[in-house]
Amino acid sequence: MAASKTQGSYLVLFWTAITVLCAGVAYIAEGFGKLVLLIGLVGLVASLVGFMKIKPLEGRTAGPAGVPVMKLVGMLVTWGGWLVTVIGLHLVSSTGGRIIFALAGIAVSLVGIIGLLPTAFGRSAAGKAGSTSFVAAKTTMEHTR
């Protein structure tokens, strides 16, 4: 998950802060919940600042850059599938109707996840032939030659 000790440390801080933040949101009505929420926010900001600090230490990305607009479209379609499912819960009270909305939402999300996002990142869609334009990053051994 992490390539270096610094990345691992900030990743652990990030996940711990997210967990503490969620606990703070769950118990925000109590005085201690507000303190836990504040601690979670401080930890989250500290981890994000740490990630930005070590970003220049990373090497070149292994694949092609991709199209930013397609990435946004893929994320919006994926989020739209989730939205279809959640809105369906409020529109229909029957179990069968809710199942239909949930399955439709899952289908829309899968189109975004399996169909749009891989092509946005320069890879082929699932089930299609592989892209031949993949550029691998140099390894440490190749840099020393």
XYZ file of C-alpha atoms in Angstrom:
145
model
C 0.000 0.000 0.000
C 2.787 2.406 0.811
C 6.124 2.538 -0.951
C 8.099 4.127 1.868
C 7.990 4.456 5.647
C 6.892 8.096 5.379
C 4.005 7.235 3.083
C 3.007 4.422 5.428
C 3.065 6.725 8.438
C 0.869 9.327 6.761
C -1.464 6.594 5.505
C -1.904 5.219 9.034
C -2.511 8.755 10.307
C -5.063 9.332 7.537
C -7.076 6.163 8.265
C -6.933 6.738 12.018
C -8.070 10.338 11.598
C -10.945 9.289 9.312
C -12.068 6.730 11.915
C -11.873 9.283 14.739
C -13.701 11.824 12.557
C -16.539 9.347 11.943
C -16.792 8.652 15.670
C -16.974 12.396 16.287
C -19.778 12.772 13.746
C -21.665 9.863 15.340
C -21.484 11.412 18.827
C -21.571 15.104 17.899
C -24.582 15.738 20.160
C -22.421 15.050 23.213
C -19.623 17.324 24.397
C -16.982 14.622 24.024
C -18.157 13.974 20.455
C -17.283 17.531 19.456
C -13.774 17.088 20.878
C -13.333 13.779 19.030
C -14.576 15.430 15.809
C -12.034 18.230 16.229
C -9.207 15.744 16.869
C -10.225 13.809 13.748
C -10.234 16.968 11.630
C -6.791 17.997 12.895
C -5.416 14.518 12.147
C -6.991 14.533 8.680
C -5.522 17.926 7.810
C -2.107 16.857 9.161
C -2.108 13.708 7.026
C -3.169 15.586 3.897
C -0.461 18.211 4.443
C 2.038 15.371 4.912
C 0.907 13.726 1.680
C 1.391 16.998 -0.193
C 4.824 17.443 1.405
C 6.097 14.065 0.166
C 4.413 14.261 -3.259
C 7.517 15.737 -4.976
C 9.551 12.723 -3.764
C 7.515 10.351 -5.928
C 8.771 9.349 -9.320
C 7.106 9.454 -12.705
C 3.703 7.799 -13.012
C 3.888 4.417 -14.702
C 1.062 4.894 -17.192
C -0.127 7.536 -19.627
C -1.615 10.672 -18.121
C -5.217 10.142 -19.231
C -7.981 12.611 -20.014
C -9.140 14.736 -17.037
C -12.644 15.258 -18.461
C -13.159 11.503 -18.845
C -12.007 10.985 -15.250
C -14.599 13.508 -14.087
C -17.333 11.904 -16.215
C -16.445 8.457 -14.853
C -16.593 9.706 -11.267
C -19.907 11.468 -11.874
C -21.484 8.375 -13.462
C -20.253 6.216 -10.578
C -21.608 8.715 -8.048
C -24.842 8.938 -10.051
C -25.384 5.202 -9.575
C -25.118 5.639 -5.840
C -27.515 8.575 -6.065
C -30.070 6.474 -7.998
C -29.985 3.899 -5.215
C -30.375 6.433 -2.405
C -33.119 8.418 -4.133
C -34.941 5.170 -4.902
C -35.199 4.498 -1.173
C -37.147 7.717 -0.728
C -39.313 7.422 -3.834
C -40.634 3.898 -3.366
C -41.867 2.235 -0.184
C -42.238 -1.324 -1.502
C -39.409 -3.824 -1.228
C -39.608 -4.805 -4.896
C -39.360 -1.207 -6.058
C -36.391 -0.558 -3.801
C -34.638 -3.636 -5.150
C -35.176 -2.399 -8.706
C -33.740 1.027 -7.853
C -30.797 -0.597 -6.035
C -30.016 -2.860 -9.000
C -30.320 0.063 -11.422
C -27.950 2.109 -9.241
C -25.457 -0.737 -9.093
C -25.635 -1.101 -12.879
C -25.000 2.617 -13.425
C -22.083 2.567 -10.960
C -20.564 -0.463 -12.684
C -20.730 1.314 -16.042
C -18.718 4.129 -14.487
C -16.275 1.854 -12.661
C -15.723 -0.810 -15.307
C -16.467 1.089 -18.510
C -15.523 4.756 -18.169
C -12.824 5.036 -15.510
C -10.360 2.513 -17.015
C -10.501 4.260 -20.394
C -10.052 7.627 -18.679
C -6.810 6.376 -17.160
C -5.478 5.134 -20.491
C -6.346 1.478 -20.050
C -8.772 -0.641 -21.988
C -12.277 -1.243 -20.709
C -12.870 -4.558 -18.982
C -13.174 -7.382 -21.495
C -11.491 -5.467 -24.333
C -8.020 -5.935 -25.774
C -5.149 -4.384 -23.822
C -3.713 -1.004 -24.673
C -0.349 -1.046 -26.446
C 0.561 2.527 -25.448
C 1.455 1.675 -21.837
C 4.717 3.294 -20.744
C 6.437 1.714 -17.761
C 8.318 3.839 -15.233
C 12.020 3.249 -14.836
C 13.069 1.085 -11.924
C 15.842 1.975 -9.525
C 18.224 -0.284 -11.421
C 17.523 1.503 -14.696
C 18.196 4.907 -13.088
C 21.647 3.844 -11.930
C 22.856 2.765 -15.370
